[in-house]
Amino acid sequence: MQEIKPAAIQQLLEEAAPYCEQGELASYIPELTKADPQHLGIYLVTSDGKAIGFGDYQVPFTIQSISKVASLLLALRLYSPEEVFSRVGMEPSGTPFSELSGFRDLADTPANPFINSGALAVASLLANKISFEEYRAFVAALCHKPQLIITESVYRSEMAHSERNHSLAWELKRMRLLSADVEETLDFYTKACSLSVTAQDLACFAAYLAGICQAQVDNSGSSPADQSQVDLSLDPEHQKICLSLMFTCGLYDGSGRFAVKAGLPAKSGVGGGILAILPGQAGIATFGPALDHNGNSIGGIKLLELLSEQNDWHCLG
Ligand code: GLN
């Protein structure tokens, strides 16, 4: 891993910050409009055991769709890739994340596990086998944050405005792709989206997906003994599936451009987070709640593109 130069990253943060003004907060979940659109931060965990943050990396926000990566990982563990992908596809959808047309064909499956319809199908697989507390403990272990909690106000706000996700869940039920009932699935999914994290927490999760040894990742000074009993071994097959889908579908309709410009597997959430991976070398997370028209953090994308370009991190380059 090449050396991280703090002054250079600080400069990129300053370069990316003005882009936040061109974005908008996610208003379809009213509670998310309470965020500060100027916030921008980044945290990096590298394979040589270093961890460093800049800007607003300690500001809490809701994980939103980044939870879909944890859900996919856990579903692959609890079922098998064959079982999971009998309910959801592996293709970019070419439509916004909450589209009903996210179904590839009305007689088929949702296009991928990262659009809402696909994530609801995965959430129902989880709700069929584990409690939400078990799921929370898994994400807490990934983030090295035992005290991971739900932001109740965001959970309630989304549940009160979840007509679209309800429609998607009912459509999944009609297609016999739900493993738990509609309300149980929506509740599990929405709670997962409402978990409160920081860029620092998500960088630990990213480092895990990057395949960086757990012992090198430390968050908030907790010793390994404080960590939960969750088995954190990472099956290389599951890692490959997650990173491939993040590369092709992680930023919805912005995935292709980001793959060309930054060349890093990544996953965004409308809370403003982006999780990005430099395989084998670094886990990175950004936070900036002002979003572009695809629902991706506008400042976060700019910052990751600049960072990747500056350090030659394009994984195909
Ligand atoms: N909870 C959000 C939703 O279901 C997640 C969307 C996102 O982060 N892209 O719409």
Tab-separated table of N, CA, C and O in Angstrom, residues 6 15-16 28 33-34 37 45 61-62 76 100 113 127 131 134 137 165 169-170 178 189 201 206 217 219 302:
chain	number	residue	atom	x	y	z
A	6	PRO	N	-1.638	12.831	4.297
A	6	PRO	CA	-2.763	13.572	4.866
A	6	PRO	C	-2.999	14.928	4.193
A	6	PRO	O	-4.144	15.279	3.906
A	15	GLU	N	-11.262	20.560	-2.385
A	15	GLU	CA	-11.611	20.663	-3.807
A	15	GLU	C	-13.027	20.114	-4.075
A	15	GLU	O	-13.755	20.627	-4.909
A	16	ALA	N	-13.361	19.048	-3.349
A	16	ALA	CA	-14.667	18.402	-3.577
A	16	ALA	C	-15.809	19.142	-2.878
A	16	ALA	O	-16.957	19.101	-3.348
A	28	TYR	N	-37.696	12.532	0.159
A	28	TYR	CA	-38.803	11.570	0.189
A	28	TYR	C	-38.856	10.832	1.518
A	28	TYR	O	-39.853	10.192	1.845
A	33	THR	N	-34.097	15.464	5.597
A	33	THR	CA	-33.860	16.868	5.209
A	33	THR	C	-33.283	17.674	6.378
A	33	THR	O	-32.948	18.835	6.221
A	34	LYS	N	-33.182	17.034	7.550
A	34	LYS	CA	-32.593	17.734	8.701
A	34	LYS	C	-31.065	17.713	8.663
A	34	LYS	O	-30.407	18.319	9.492
A	37	PRO	N	-26.383	19.937	4.424
A	37	PRO	CA	-25.890	19.589	3.076
A	37	PRO	C	-24.423	19.952	2.841
A	37	PRO	O	-23.823	19.492	1.866
A	45	VAL	N	-9.057	3.194	5.990
A	45	VAL	CA	-8.342	2.163	6.754
A	45	VAL	C	-7.501	1.397	5.738
A	45	VAL	O	-8.030	0.914	4.733
A	61	PHE	N	-25.036	9.393	10.638
A	61	PHE	CA	-26.079	9.451	9.606
A	61	PHE	C	-26.640	8.042	9.452
A	61	PHE	O	-26.061	7.083	9.986
A	62	THR	N	-27.740	7.890	8.732
A	62	THR	CA	-28.293	6.534	8.596
A	62	THR	C	-27.659	5.831	7.397
A	62	THR	O	-27.444	6.417	6.343
A	76	LEU	N	-26.006	-14.627	1.886
A	76	LEU	CA	-25.138	-15.627	1.242
A	76	LEU	C	-24.631	-16.641	2.264
A	76	LEU	O	-24.434	-17.812	1.959
A	100	LEU	N	-40.519	0.475	-9.832
A	100	LEU	CA	-41.240	-0.794	-9.936
A	100	LEU	C	-40.681	-1.605	-11.097
A	100	LEU	O	-40.646	-2.820	-11.083
A	113	PRO	N	-29.498	-7.118	-6.112
A	113	PRO	CA	-29.842	-6.992	-4.682
A	113	PRO	C	-29.713	-5.584	-4.126
A	113	PRO	O	-30.018	-5.357	-2.960
A	127	ALA	N	-35.339	-12.084	7.205
A	127	ALA	CA	-36.409	-12.050	8.216
A	127	ALA	C	-37.003	-13.442	8.448
A	127	ALA	O	-37.524	-13.739	9.523
A	131	SER	N	-33.526	-12.905	13.689
A	131	SER	CA	-34.193	-11.736	14.269
A	131	SER	C	-33.459	-10.476	13.813
A	131	SER	O	-32.295	-10.556	13.379
A	134	GLU	N	-30.195	-10.096	15.627
A	134	GLU	CA	-29.050	-10.853	15.081
A	134	GLU	C	-28.431	-10.115	13.894
A	134	GLU	O	-27.218	-10.091	13.723
A	137	ALA	N	-26.418	-7.169	15.212
A	137	ALA	CA	-25.139	-7.626	15.785
A	137	ALA	C	-24.128	-7.901	14.677
A	137	ALA	O	-22.927	-7.639	14.829
A	165	ASN	N	-42.098	1.327	-1.339
A	165	ASN	CA	-41.541	0.046	-0.903
A	165	ASN	C	-42.639	-0.980	-0.605
A	165	ASN	O	-42.457	-2.178	-0.824
A	169	ALA	N	-42.915	-4.587	-2.279
A	169	ALA	CA	-43.035	-5.812	-1.472
A	169	ALA	C	-44.264	-6.622	-1.890
A	169	ALA	O	-44.208	-7.860	-1.975
A	170	TRP	N	-45.368	-5.925	-2.169
A	170	TRP	CA	-46.566	-6.652	-2.603
A	170	TRP	C	-46.346	-7.302	-3.962
A	170	TRP	O	-46.820	-8.416	-4.219
A	178	LEU	N	-41.193	-13.531	-1.921
A	178	LEU	CA	-41.017	-13.141	-0.517
A	178	LEU	C	-40.985	-14.379	0.365
A	178	LEU	O	-41.803	-15.281	0.219
A	189	TYR	N	-36.322	-4.454	6.616
A	189	TYR	CA	-35.581	-3.662	5.632
A	189	TYR	C	-35.403	-2.210	6.113
A	189	TYR	O	-34.314	-1.644	6.050
A	201	ASP	N	-17.076	4.328	10.976
A	201	ASP	CA	-17.645	2.977	11.139
A	201	ASP	C	-17.669	2.251	9.799
A	201	ASP	O	-17.307	1.067	9.693
A	206	ALA	N	-15.795	-1.409	5.172
A	206	ALA	CA	-15.147	-1.425	3.852
A	206	ALA	C	-13.827	-2.195	3.916
A	206	ALA	O	-13.493	-2.961	3.001
A	217	VAL	N	-7.709	-3.594	11.913
A	217	VAL	CA	-8.760	-2.587	11.871
A	217	VAL	C	-9.219	-2.288	13.291
A	217	VAL	O	-9.652	-3.168	14.006
A	219	ASN	N	-11.545	0.446	15.670
A	219	ASN	CA	-12.478	1.562	15.647
A	219	ASN	C	-12.766	1.930	17.093
A	219	ASN	O	-13.110	1.094	17.894
A	302	LYS	N	-17.290	12.927	-5.933
A	302	LYS	CA	-16.200	13.775	-6.436
A	302	LYS	C	-14.901	13.463	-5.678
A	302	LYS	O	-13.837	13.306	-6.274
